[in-house]
Amino acid sequence: VEQCICNRIQADDMVLEWVAYSTTKNGLKLTMDNLEQFEHEVLNKKNKSKQSFRKEETHNRTRDIHSLQDLIKAEEEEENLLDSYSTPAKGSQKRALTTPEHPHSKRSAALLASPGLLLSPASFSPSATPSQKYSQRGGKGEVVVTFGAVQGTRWVGRKAVGAGVQLELLEGAEDSLRCSYKYMFQRLRDVRNVLTEKIEELGEGLRSHFNIEEFSPVSLPAQDSITVLGQVCCDSNGKLNAHSVLLEAGPEQGGQQVPVDLSELKEYSLFPGQVVVMEGMNATGRKLMASKLHEGVPLPFYTSEVKMEMDEEPMNVLLACGPYTPSDSLTFDPLLDLINVIVRDRPDVCLLLGPFVDSKHEQIEKAQVTETFEAIFSRCIESIVDGTKSVGCRLVFVPSQRDIHHHFIYPQPPFTLPNLSKDQAQRVTLVPDPCTLLIDGVTFGLTSTDILFHMGAEEISCGTGSDRFSRILKHMLTQRSYYPLYPPVEEVNMDYEKFQSYGQMLLTPDVLIIPSELRYFVKV
């Protein structure tokens, strides 16, 4: 019992240790001398190994920013204490750790310097290096593309400060994605069920629109022309091309895949995941010779019950998307310029899409920031809200897959801003990605995910006579989805059950907004 207490070991464990020890010693008898020898050779060594492990664990424990600050502060106090009891060496040029101009040492100053301090609209921190590229850029304020009658248009909001603007999610607050959810629990059969329902739903719209009686199984041999429904996919893991197209049918049409010969089609535009109807011959059941292609039917537009008066000023909506920092610096110069534009033009609504704290920024990737990502984001939002307070405009914040502090999943839940005051919260609307907004009777479709870039790399076309951007946008509308590509690119983590509920278009939006790394454009 005494050895159990002194060595902090359970009685059962003590018995096991003694049995193992006595066995190695050819069956020692339980005597006082043997117990003392057992304690010296076994128990004392185990205690030493435990203590060394605890020391190593404490040494290697990951420290957060606050514990590092406390550690540095303690080290500085210890150095000052040692200096007060020691005599400086002759000729020592050691500088004091603190001066009236610089109250922190270099070590602590480097730790406390933060890009969050740069977000004040009034000034920037001198510890950050301003972007040379941004300050020396050409064409500041230049209009690069226009659409419609822009000459003589008054680009100023019509609403007075505090005046009401109808702004809401089209599906309503109850039926929209409002908070975070558990992900990474997705089963393959659930994905398959979502894709199957997508084929059936779009197929029903195609059947009624083109007056098709019924769809034939894709792999059933037939000597006559047949009409088949299915989803386009690739016969390998490579990029889709004209010779690798497969058509995968839903369960009602057999659920099988058949290669497609596109040589008889005069024009087509296809991408993986696209639900289409094809007409053609499949004499052997092993290959479909497509002769006609039906790509889909878009949904109707929103019908507003509110009619705009002829003499009423048009509403002004300002749109901006991130990142809001230059590529070579974490100073938020572009964001401050944007705030100045908002104050100058006084729009009624500002739609601001992420990323706000860009995960692809070089300094973020190299972990060269010392403040938490959440703190940087909070300062960014506070600067926008406070900087536009005099304007009184409504602010809409849309998250991005590249926001490093937010959930990396699609559909993406809205931001959470618990520190906003009641007055600030009345002007701020937090929405998911993607979403459809209704602003004074006009519908806006928004997604910050670069679907144009993703689909542009996968789409194949022939003889369409239209540009790639128009084709991709048409695909989004006819597939009735904000992300119709399947499988998605590797950087998009898709939750298909949530995507089925929150990633589909309920109607054709009046304005579809899709930020992209590709060249800017406006199309009707």
Short mmCIF file of C-alpha atoms in Angstrom, two decimals:
data_model
loop_
_atom_site.label_atom_id
_atom_site.label_comp_id
_atom_site.label_asym_id
_atom_site.label_seq_id
_atom_site.Cartn_x
_atom_site.Cartn_y
_atom_site.Cartn_z
CA VAL A 1 0.00 0.00 0.00
CA GLU A 2 2.84 2.39 0.84
CA GLN A 3 4.47 1.82 -2.56
CA CYS A 4 1.12 2.38 -4.34
CA ILE A 5 0.67 5.73 -2.59
CA CYS A 6 4.26 6.92 -3.02
CA ASN A 7 4.43 5.99 -6.69
CA ARG A 8 0.82 7.01 -7.53
CA ILE A 9 -0.09 3.65 -9.01
CA GLN A 10 -3.25 1.54 -8.67
CA ALA A 11 -3.18 -1.75 -6.77
CA ASP A 12 -4.08 -3.79 -9.86
CA ASP A 13 -1.28 -2.15 -11.84
CA MET A 14 1.14 -2.79 -8.96
CA VAL A 15 0.27 -6.50 -8.99
CA LEU A 16 0.83 -6.70 -12.74
CA GLU A 17 4.18 -4.93 -12.44
CA TRP A 18 5.31 -7.32 -9.66
CA VAL A 19 4.24 -10.41 -11.61
CA ALA A 20 6.16 -9.22 -14.66
CA TYR A 21 9.24 -8.37 -12.55
CA SER A 22 9.25 -11.62 -10.59
CA THR A 23 8.84 -13.64 -13.79
CA THR A 24 11.96 -12.06 -15.31
CA LYS A 25 13.85 -12.90 -12.08
CA ASN A 26 12.96 -16.63 -12.20
CA GLY A 27 10.03 -16.39 -9.79
CA LEU A 28 11.21 -14.20 -6.88
CA LYS A 29 9.42 -14.62 -3.60
CA LEU A 30 7.56 -11.67 -2.05
CA THR A 31 9.95 -10.47 0.67
CA MET A 32 10.91 -7.01 2.00
CA ASP A 33 14.33 -7.14 0.34
CA ASN A 34 12.85 -8.15 -2.99
CA LEU A 35 10.21 -5.38 -2.72
CA GLU A 36 12.90 -2.74 -2.13
CA GLN A 37 14.84 -4.06 -5.11
CA PHE A 38 11.59 -4.01 -7.21
CA GLU A 39 10.91 -0.40 -6.20
CA HIS A 40 14.45 0.68 -7.09
CA GLU A 41 14.63 -1.08 -10.47
CA VAL A 42 11.06 -0.65 -11.77
CA LEU A 43 8.93 1.94 -10.01
CA ASN A 44 11.55 4.71 -9.72
CA LYS A 45 12.45 4.42 -13.41
CA LYS A 46 8.77 4.67 -14.41
CA ASN A 47 8.33 7.85 -12.37
CA LYS A 48 11.36 9.47 -14.02
CA SER A 49 10.06 8.66 -17.51
CA LYS A 50 6.65 10.15 -16.64
CA GLN A 51 8.21 13.38 -15.39
CA SER A 52 10.38 13.77 -18.48
CA PHE A 53 7.36 13.17 -20.71
CA ARG A 54 5.37 15.88 -18.89
CA LYS A 55 8.23 18.35 -19.28
CA GLU A 56 8.52 17.59 -22.99
CA GLU A 57 4.76 17.89 -23.45
CA THR A 58 4.70 21.24 -21.69
CA HIS A 59 7.63 22.44 -23.80
CA ASN A 60 6.05 21.36 -27.10
CA ARG A 61 2.54 22.58 -26.34
CA THR A 62 1.25 24.94 -29.01
CA ARG A 63 0.86 28.43 -27.60
CA ASP A 64 -1.67 30.96 -28.72
CA ILE A 65 -0.95 34.63 -29.27
CA HIS A 66 -1.82 35.62 -25.68
CA SER A 67 0.41 33.01 -24.06
CA LEU A 68 3.28 34.05 -26.35
CA GLN A 69 2.83 37.67 -25.29
CA ASP A 70 2.86 36.67 -21.62
CA LEU A 71 5.97 34.55 -22.18
CA ILE A 72 7.83 37.39 -23.91
CA LYS A 73 6.79 39.82 -21.20
CA ALA A 74 8.06 37.46 -18.49
CA GLU A 75 11.37 37.00 -20.32
CA GLU A 76 11.82 40.77 -20.63
CA GLU A 77 11.14 41.26 -16.91
CA GLU A 78 13.65 38.52 -16.11
CA GLU A 79 16.27 40.18 -18.32
CA ASN A 80 15.66 43.55 -16.64
CA LEU A 81 15.99 41.92 -13.21
CA LEU A 82 19.30 40.26 -14.15
CA ASP A 83 20.61 43.52 -15.62
CA SER A 84 19.89 45.36 -12.38
CA TYR A 85 22.13 42.92 -10.43
CA SER A 86 24.94 42.77 -12.98
CA THR A 87 27.72 45.18 -13.96
CA PRO A 88 27.76 46.13 -17.64
CA ALA A 89 30.82 44.90 -19.46
CA LYS A 90 33.35 47.48 -20.50
CA GLY A 91 32.56 48.89 -23.91
CA SER A 92 29.13 47.30 -23.96
CA GLN A 93 26.89 48.86 -26.57
CA LYS A 94 23.71 47.12 -25.41
CA ARG A 95 20.64 49.27 -26.03
CA ALA A 96 17.83 49.63 -23.57
CA LEU A 97 14.76 47.52 -24.24
CA THR A 98 12.38 50.47 -23.90
CA THR A 99 12.55 54.07 -24.98
CA PRO A 100 9.99 56.88 -24.82
CA GLU A 101 9.57 56.71 -28.62
CA HIS A 102 9.30 52.92 -28.81
CA PRO A 103 7.72 51.57 -25.60
CA HIS A 104 7.97 47.93 -26.77
CA SER A 105 10.99 45.87 -27.62
CA LYS A 106 11.53 44.78 -31.21
CA ARG A 107 10.48 41.28 -30.32
CA SER A 108 7.16 42.26 -28.79
CA ALA A 109 6.53 44.95 -31.41
CA ALA A 110 6.90 42.42 -34.19
CA LEU A 111 4.42 40.19 -32.42
CA LEU A 112 1.82 42.85 -31.76
CA ALA A 113 1.95 44.44 -35.22
CA SER A 114 -1.28 43.48 -36.94
CA PRO A 115 -3.07 44.21 -40.21
CA GLY A 116 -6.19 44.71 -38.16
CA LEU A 117 -4.76 48.08 -37.10
CA LEU A 118 -4.78 49.15 -40.75
CA LEU A 119 -8.51 49.08 -41.20
CA SER A 120 -9.29 52.44 -39.65
CA PRO A 121 -10.58 54.80 -42.37
CA ALA A 122 -8.55 57.63 -40.87
CA SER A 123 -5.02 56.29 -41.07
CA PHE A 124 -2.76 53.27 -41.49
CA SER A 125 -0.32 51.72 -39.12
CA PRO A 126 3.28 52.79 -39.86
CA SER A 127 4.41 49.23 -39.15
CA ALA A 128 2.85 47.94 -42.38
CA THR A 129 4.34 48.43 -45.80
CA PRO A 130 1.83 50.04 -48.20
CA SER A 131 1.40 48.39 -51.56
CA GLN A 132 3.53 50.00 -54.27
CA LYS A 133 1.55 48.31 -57.02
CA TYR A 134 -1.76 49.67 -55.78
CA SER A 135 -0.56 53.20 -55.10
CA GLN A 136 1.09 53.45 -58.55
CA ARG A 137 -1.68 51.78 -60.55
CA GLY A 138 -3.03 53.47 -63.66
CA GLY A 139 -6.62 54.11 -64.71
CA LYS A 140 -7.93 54.97 -61.25
CA GLY A 141 -11.72 55.34 -61.38
CA GLU A 142 -11.82 54.45 -65.08
CA VAL A 143 -15.04 52.92 -66.45
CA VAL A 144 -14.00 49.68 -68.17
CA VAL A 145 -17.38 48.38 -69.37
CA THR A 146 -20.91 49.78 -69.65
CA PHE A 147 -24.36 48.43 -70.42
CA GLY A 148 -27.46 50.33 -71.44
CA ALA A 149 -27.97 54.09 -71.36
CA VAL A 150 -25.34 55.45 -68.99
CA GLN A 151 -24.96 58.99 -70.34
CA GLY A 152 -26.65 61.51 -68.08
CA THR A 153 -27.60 58.87 -65.52
CA ARG A 154 -27.58 60.11 -61.95
CA TRP A 155 -25.53 57.58 -59.99
CA VAL A 156 -26.83 58.60 -56.59
CA GLY A 157 -29.21 56.74 -54.33
CA ARG A 158 -32.78 57.94 -54.13
CA LYS A 159 -33.48 56.97 -50.55
CA ALA A 160 -32.96 59.34 -47.66
CA VAL A 161 -31.00 58.24 -44.61
CA GLY A 162 -33.16 55.82 -42.68
CA ALA A 163 -35.72 55.37 -45.48
CA GLY A 164 -36.96 51.84 -45.97
CA VAL A 165 -35.72 49.57 -48.76
CA GLN A 166 -37.39 46.21 -49.30
CA LEU A 167 -34.51 43.74 -49.03
CA GLU A 168 -35.03 40.07 -48.24
CA LEU A 169 -34.06 36.58 -49.29
CA LEU A 170 -36.44 35.36 -51.99
CA GLU A 171 -37.13 32.01 -50.30
CA GLY A 172 -37.77 33.74 -46.97
CA ALA A 173 -35.75 33.70 -43.78
CA GLU A 174 -37.28 30.45 -42.54
CA ASP A 175 -36.46 28.42 -45.67
CA SER A 176 -32.95 29.80 -46.26
CA LEU A 177 -29.57 28.67 -44.91
CA ARG A 178 -29.29 30.70 -41.73
CA CYS A 179 -26.58 29.05 -39.62
CA SER A 180 -23.68 26.62 -39.76
CA TYR A 181 -24.29 22.90 -40.11
CA LYS A 182 -22.38 19.66 -39.68
CA TYR A 183 -20.60 18.47 -42.78
CA MET A 184 -18.11 15.76 -43.78
CA PHE A 185 -20.73 13.10 -42.96
CA GLN A 186 -21.83 12.63 -46.55
CA ARG A 187 -22.54 9.15 -47.90
CA LEU A 188 -22.14 8.20 -51.56
CA ARG A 189 -25.69 6.93 -51.81
CA ASP A 190 -26.98 10.30 -50.57
CA VAL A 191 -25.01 12.01 -53.34
CA ARG A 192 -26.43 9.53 -55.83
CA ASN A 193 -29.98 10.23 -54.63
CA VAL A 194 -29.50 13.99 -55.07
CA LEU A 195 -28.15 13.54 -58.61
CA THR A 196 -30.98 11.15 -59.47
CA GLU A 197 -33.63 13.60 -58.30
CA LYS A 198 -31.92 16.33 -60.31
CA ILE A 199 -32.10 14.20 -63.49
CA GLU A 200 -35.77 13.39 -62.89
CA GLU A 201 -36.77 16.99 -62.08
CA LEU A 202 -35.02 18.56 -65.07
CA GLY A 203 -36.14 15.67 -67.28
CA GLU A 204 -39.77 16.32 -66.42
CA GLY A 205 -39.37 19.97 -67.46
CA LEU A 206 -37.72 18.94 -70.74
CA ARG A 207 -40.38 16.31 -71.44
CA SER A 208 -43.27 18.75 -71.02
CA HIS A 209 -41.54 21.57 -72.91
CA PHE A 210 -40.59 19.50 -75.98
CA ASN A 211 -43.75 17.31 -75.87
CA ILE A 212 -41.83 14.06 -75.43
CA GLU A 213 -44.02 11.04 -74.69
CA GLU A 214 -41.44 8.94 -72.85
CA PHE A 215 -37.72 8.37 -72.52
CA SER A 216 -36.06 5.16 -73.68
CA PRO A 217 -33.36 3.26 -71.74
CA VAL A 218 -29.94 4.47 -72.89
CA SER A 219 -28.42 0.99 -73.39
CA LEU A 220 -31.40 -0.78 -74.98
CA PRO A 221 -30.69 -1.77 -78.63
CA ALA A 222 -33.17 -0.17 -81.03
CA GLN A 223 -33.33 0.11 -84.83
CA ASP A 224 -35.43 3.28 -84.73
CA SER A 225 -34.57 6.72 -83.41
CA ILE A 226 -34.95 6.96 -79.63
CA THR A 227 -35.10 9.80 -77.11
CA VAL A 228 -33.00 9.40 -73.98
CA LEU A 229 -32.53 11.42 -70.81
CA GLY A 230 -29.34 11.48 -68.79
CA GLN A 231 -26.43 13.31 -67.23
CA VAL A 232 -23.24 14.05 -69.17
CA CYS A 233 -20.09 12.56 -67.71
CA CYS A 234 -16.57 11.66 -68.78
CA ASP A 235 -15.31 8.14 -69.44
CA SER A 236 -12.18 8.75 -67.35
CA ASN A 237 -10.71 11.07 -64.74
CA GLY A 238 -9.32 13.37 -67.43
CA LYS A 239 -10.85 16.41 -69.09
CA LEU A 240 -14.02 15.96 -71.13
CA ASN A 241 -13.60 15.93 -74.91
CA ALA A 242 -15.74 15.00 -77.94
CA HIS A 243 -14.59 11.36 -77.81
CA SER A 244 -14.99 10.78 -74.06
CA VAL A 245 -18.64 11.79 -73.56
CA LEU A 246 -20.87 9.36 -71.69
CA LEU A 247 -24.58 9.73 -70.99
CA GLU A 248 -25.63 8.33 -67.62
CA ALA A 249 -29.34 7.66 -67.22
CA GLY A 250 -31.41 7.82 -64.05
CA PRO A 251 -32.81 4.68 -62.35
CA GLU A 252 -36.10 4.93 -64.26
CA GLN A 253 -34.19 4.60 -67.56
CA GLY A 254 -31.96 1.76 -66.37
CA GLY A 255 -29.26 3.74 -64.55
CA GLN A 256 -26.57 2.73 -67.04
CA GLN A 257 -23.95 4.63 -69.03
CA VAL A 258 -23.55 4.68 -72.79
CA PRO A 259 -20.84 6.33 -74.94
CA VAL A 260 -22.09 9.13 -77.19
CA ASP A 261 -20.96 9.88 -80.74
CA LEU A 262 -21.29 13.64 -81.36
CA SER A 263 -20.13 13.65 -84.99
CA GLU A 264 -23.65 14.18 -86.39
CA LEU A 265 -24.44 17.16 -84.17
CA LYS A 266 -23.91 20.47 -85.93
CA GLU A 267 -23.61 22.35 -82.68
CA TYR A 268 -23.38 21.46 -79.02
CA SER A 269 -22.10 22.74 -75.68
CA LEU A 270 -21.58 20.13 -72.96
CA PHE A 271 -20.00 19.88 -69.52
CA PRO A 272 -19.83 17.16 -66.82
CA GLY A 273 -22.98 17.09 -64.71
CA GLN A 274 -25.25 18.59 -67.38
CA VAL A 275 -28.72 17.02 -67.68
CA VAL A 276 -29.74 16.78 -71.36
CA VAL A 277 -32.14 15.00 -73.70
CA MET A 278 -30.64 13.41 -76.81
CA GLU A 279 -32.27 11.90 -79.86
CA GLY A 280 -30.43 9.37 -82.01
CA MET A 281 -29.76 5.75 -82.93
CA ASN A 282 -28.43 3.02 -80.65
CA ALA A 283 -28.52 -0.09 -82.83
CA THR A 284 -26.15 -2.19 -80.71
CA GLY A 285 -26.89 -0.77 -77.27
CA ARG A 286 -23.21 0.10 -76.90
CA LYS A 287 -23.03 3.58 -78.47
CA LEU A 288 -25.57 6.34 -79.05
CA MET A 289 -25.28 8.21 -82.38
CA ALA A 290 -26.73 11.56 -81.28
CA SER A 291 -28.61 13.53 -83.95
CA LYS A 292 -30.41 16.11 -81.79
CA LEU A 293 -29.70 17.74 -78.43
CA HIS A 294 -32.03 19.52 -75.98
CA GLU A 295 -30.06 21.31 -73.26
CA GLY A 296 -32.72 22.56 -70.86
CA VAL A 297 -35.38 25.17 -70.14
CA PRO A 298 -34.84 28.16 -67.82
CA LEU A 299 -37.31 29.04 -65.08
CA PRO A 300 -39.68 32.04 -65.37
CA PHE A 301 -38.76 35.47 -63.99
CA TYR A 302 -40.11 36.94 -60.79
CA THR A 303 -43.39 38.80 -61.08
CA SER A 304 -43.43 41.79 -58.77
CA GLU A 305 -46.66 43.02 -57.23
CA VAL A 306 -45.12 46.45 -56.64
CA LYS A 307 -45.13 48.71 -59.68
CA MET A 308 -42.59 51.49 -59.96
CA GLU A 309 -43.92 54.96 -60.59
CA MET A 310 -42.76 56.66 -63.79
CA ASP A 311 -41.46 59.73 -61.99
CA GLU A 312 -39.75 57.75 -59.25
CA GLU A 313 -35.97 57.84 -59.08
CA PRO A 314 -34.32 54.48 -59.84
CA MET A 315 -32.75 52.64 -56.96
CA ASN A 316 -28.95 52.56 -56.84
CA VAL A 317 -27.22 49.30 -55.93
CA LEU A 318 -23.43 49.20 -55.53
CA LEU A 319 -21.63 45.88 -55.86
CA ALA A 320 -18.08 44.95 -54.85
CA CYS A 321 -16.24 41.67 -54.37
CA GLY A 322 -13.04 40.73 -52.58
CA PRO A 323 -10.26 40.41 -51.96
CA TYR A 324 -10.09 43.91 -50.51
CA THR A 325 -6.30 43.97 -50.14
CA PRO A 326 -3.53 44.26 -52.75
CA SER A 327 -1.68 41.07 -53.64
CA ASP A 328 1.62 42.35 -52.20
CA SER A 329 0.36 43.79 -48.91
CA LEU A 330 -2.23 43.24 -46.21
CA THR A 331 -3.15 46.91 -46.02
CA PHE A 332 -6.82 47.43 -46.85
CA ASP A 333 -6.28 50.40 -49.18
CA PRO A 334 -8.86 49.18 -51.76
CA LEU A 335 -11.45 48.77 -49.01
CA LEU A 336 -10.94 52.32 -47.78
CA ASP A 337 -11.24 53.62 -51.34
CA LEU A 338 -14.48 51.65 -51.66
CA ILE A 339 -15.82 53.26 -48.49
CA ASN A 340 -15.01 56.69 -49.95
CA VAL A 341 -16.95 55.79 -53.12
CA ILE A 342 -19.94 54.70 -51.02
CA VAL A 343 -19.87 57.98 -49.10
CA ARG A 344 -19.59 59.94 -52.36
CA ASP A 345 -22.32 58.17 -54.37
CA ARG A 346 -24.63 57.31 -51.45
CA PRO A 347 -26.16 54.11 -52.89
CA ASP A 348 -29.32 52.60 -51.45
CA VAL A 349 -27.87 49.09 -51.15
CA CYS A 350 -24.28 47.77 -51.10
CA LEU A 351 -23.72 44.12 -52.01
CA LEU A 352 -20.29 43.10 -50.70
CA LEU A 353 -18.99 39.64 -51.60
CA GLY A 354 -15.97 37.93 -50.05
CA PRO A 355 -13.25 37.05 -49.57
CA PHE A 356 -12.65 39.56 -46.80
CA VAL A 357 -9.69 37.65 -45.30
CA ASP A 358 -8.32 35.89 -48.36
CA SER A 359 -6.83 32.42 -47.81
CA LYS A 360 -4.85 32.75 -51.06
CA HIS A 361 -3.02 35.90 -49.96
CA GLU A 362 0.72 35.29 -49.75
CA GLN A 363 1.09 36.64 -46.22
CA ILE A 364 -1.85 34.54 -45.03
CA GLU A 365 -0.41 31.40 -46.63
CA LYS A 366 2.98 32.03 -45.00
CA ALA A 367 1.39 32.74 -41.59
CA GLN A 368 2.86 36.25 -41.41
CA VAL A 369 -0.04 37.66 -39.38
CA THR A 370 -0.11 37.70 -35.60
CA GLU A 371 -3.75 38.56 -35.02
CA THR A 372 -6.46 35.95 -35.37
CA PHE A 373 -8.30 35.79 -38.69
CA GLU A 374 -11.59 36.40 -36.88
CA ALA A 375 -10.22 39.60 -35.35
CA ILE A 376 -9.05 40.87 -38.76
CA PHE A 377 -12.47 40.13 -40.22
CA SER A 378 -14.28 41.88 -37.36
CA ARG A 379 -12.16 45.01 -37.83
CA CYS A 380 -12.84 44.91 -41.57
CA ILE A 381 -16.62 44.73 -41.09
CA GLU A 382 -16.59 47.40 -38.38
CA SER A 383 -14.69 49.75 -40.70
CA ILE A 384 -17.30 49.26 -43.43
CA VAL A 385 -20.27 49.70 -41.10
CA ASP A 386 -18.85 52.72 -39.29
CA GLY A 387 -17.46 54.32 -42.46
CA THR A 388 -20.87 54.21 -44.20
CA LYS A 389 -22.93 55.27 -41.18
CA SER A 390 -23.52 58.76 -42.57
CA VAL A 391 -24.90 57.28 -45.81
CA GLY A 392 -27.38 54.99 -44.07
CA CYS A 393 -27.32 52.43 -46.90
CA ARG A 394 -28.19 48.77 -46.46
CA LEU A 395 -25.15 46.47 -46.36
CA VAL A 396 -25.30 42.86 -47.58
CA PHE A 397 -22.34 40.58 -46.80
CA VAL A 398 -21.85 37.37 -48.81
CA PRO A 399 -19.18 34.88 -47.66
CA SER A 400 -16.64 33.22 -49.93
CA GLN A 401 -14.93 29.84 -50.08
CA ARG A 402 -11.66 31.79 -49.78
CA ASP A 403 -12.59 33.42 -46.44
CA ILE A 404 -10.07 31.65 -44.25
CA HIS A 405 -11.95 32.28 -41.01
CA HIS A 406 -15.26 30.86 -42.27
CA HIS A 407 -16.70 27.42 -43.00
CA PHE A 408 -15.05 25.84 -46.04
CA ILE A 409 -18.18 24.18 -47.44
CA TYR A 410 -20.69 24.79 -50.25
CA PRO A 411 -23.42 25.93 -49.76
CA GLN A 412 -21.78 28.26 -47.29
CA PRO A 413 -23.66 29.57 -44.24
CA PRO A 414 -23.78 33.33 -43.62
CA PHE A 415 -21.30 35.16 -41.43
CA THR A 416 -21.99 35.68 -37.74
CA LEU A 417 -21.39 39.15 -36.29
CA PRO A 418 -22.32 39.01 -32.61
CA ASN A 419 -20.57 42.29 -31.75
CA LEU A 420 -22.77 44.52 -33.90
CA SER A 421 -24.90 47.02 -32.02
CA LYS A 422 -28.65 47.12 -32.49
CA ASP A 423 -28.46 50.19 -34.76
CA GLN A 424 -25.73 48.61 -36.87
CA ALA A 425 -27.58 45.31 -37.17
CA GLN A 426 -30.60 47.08 -38.69
CA ARG A 427 -28.49 48.08 -41.71
CA VAL A 428 -26.62 44.78 -42.11
CA THR A 429 -27.97 41.67 -43.85
CA LEU A 430 -25.95 38.45 -43.68
CA VAL A 431 -26.73 35.97 -46.45
CA PRO A 432 -25.35 32.55 -47.49
CA ASP A 433 -23.46 31.62 -50.64
CA PRO A 434 -25.30 31.18 -52.96
CA CYS A 435 -28.54 33.12 -52.49
CA THR A 436 -31.29 34.98 -54.33
CA LEU A 437 -32.14 38.45 -53.03
CA LEU A 438 -35.30 40.44 -53.62
CA ILE A 439 -34.59 44.18 -53.58
CA ASP A 440 -37.58 46.42 -54.24
CA GLY A 441 -39.14 43.92 -56.64
CA VAL A 442 -35.89 43.06 -58.47
CA THR A 443 -34.26 39.64 -57.97
CA PHE A 444 -30.49 39.32 -57.65
CA GLY A 445 -28.77 35.94 -57.93
CA LEU A 446 -25.47 35.96 -56.00
CA THR A 447 -22.61 33.51 -55.64
CA SER A 448 -19.01 34.29 -54.73
CA THR A 449 -17.76 30.90 -55.99
CA ASP A 450 -15.98 31.19 -59.35
CA ILE A 451 -18.26 28.87 -61.31
CA LEU A 452 -17.32 30.66 -64.56
CA PHE A 453 -13.68 29.67 -64.15
CA HIS A 454 -14.53 26.13 -63.06
CA MET A 455 -16.99 25.42 -65.86
CA GLY A 456 -14.86 27.20 -68.45
CA ALA A 457 -12.12 24.64 -67.89
CA GLU A 458 -14.48 21.68 -68.35
CA GLU A 459 -16.94 22.77 -71.05
CA ILE A 460 -16.61 21.57 -74.67
CA SER A 461 -18.45 23.14 -77.59
CA CYS A 462 -18.74 23.05 -81.37
CA GLY A 463 -20.44 25.39 -83.83
CA THR A 464 -22.41 27.33 -81.22
CA GLY A 465 -21.51 30.77 -82.58
CA SER A 466 -21.60 32.29 -79.07
CA ASP A 467 -18.83 33.17 -76.64
CA ARG A 468 -17.90 30.99 -73.70
CA PHE A 469 -19.29 33.32 -71.03
CA SER A 470 -22.74 33.39 -72.63
CA ARG A 471 -22.79 29.61 -72.92
CA ILE A 472 -21.83 29.07 -69.28
CA LEU A 473 -24.41 31.55 -68.03
CA LYS A 474 -27.04 29.89 -70.20
CA HIS A 475 -26.10 26.52 -68.70
CA MET A 476 -26.57 27.86 -65.18
CA LEU A 477 -30.04 29.15 -66.05
CA THR A 478 -31.15 26.05 -67.97
CA GLN A 479 -29.76 23.69 -65.30
CA ARG A 480 -31.42 25.90 -62.67
CA SER A 481 -28.42 25.73 -60.39
CA TYR A 482 -25.72 28.04 -59.03
CA TYR A 483 -23.16 25.23 -59.38
CA PRO A 484 -24.26 22.68 -62.04
CA LEU A 485 -20.79 21.16 -62.51
CA TYR A 486 -20.35 17.55 -61.35
CA PRO A 487 -17.96 16.48 -60.07
CA PRO A 488 -16.95 19.85 -58.64
CA VAL A 489 -13.38 21.06 -58.74
CA GLU A 490 -11.13 19.93 -55.90
CA GLU A 491 -11.21 23.29 -54.10
CA VAL A 492 -15.02 23.18 -53.72
CA ASN A 493 -16.24 20.97 -50.88
CA MET A 494 -19.84 20.22 -51.78
CA ASP A 495 -22.49 19.03 -49.37
CA TYR A 496 -25.07 17.68 -51.81
CA GLU A 497 -27.99 17.36 -49.41
CA LYS A 498 -27.67 21.02 -48.42
CA PHE A 499 -26.92 21.91 -52.05
CA GLN A 500 -30.21 20.36 -53.11
CA SER A 501 -32.03 22.55 -50.61
CA TYR A 502 -30.08 25.82 -50.85
CA GLY A 503 -28.01 25.77 -54.07
CA GLN A 504 -30.79 25.66 -56.67
CA MET A 505 -32.42 28.58 -58.46
CA LEU A 506 -36.05 29.10 -57.53
CA LEU A 507 -36.54 31.27 -60.63
CA THR A 508 -34.48 33.06 -63.25
CA PRO A 509 -32.98 36.10 -61.47
CA ASP A 510 -33.27 39.53 -63.08
CA VAL A 511 -29.58 40.16 -62.30
CA LEU A 512 -27.04 37.34 -61.96
CA ILE A 513 -23.80 38.34 -60.24
CA ILE A 514 -20.80 36.00 -60.51
CA PRO A 515 -17.33 37.30 -59.52
CA SER A 516 -14.53 35.59 -61.40
CA GLU A 517 -10.82 35.64 -62.13
CA LEU A 518 -11.77 35.78 -65.81
CA ARG A 519 -12.21 39.03 -67.70
CA TYR A 520 -15.06 41.32 -66.62
CA PHE A 521 -18.22 41.50 -68.74
CA VAL A 522 -21.89 42.51 -68.69
CA LYS A 523 -24.38 40.48 -70.74
CA VAL A 524 -28.11 40.35 -71.24
#
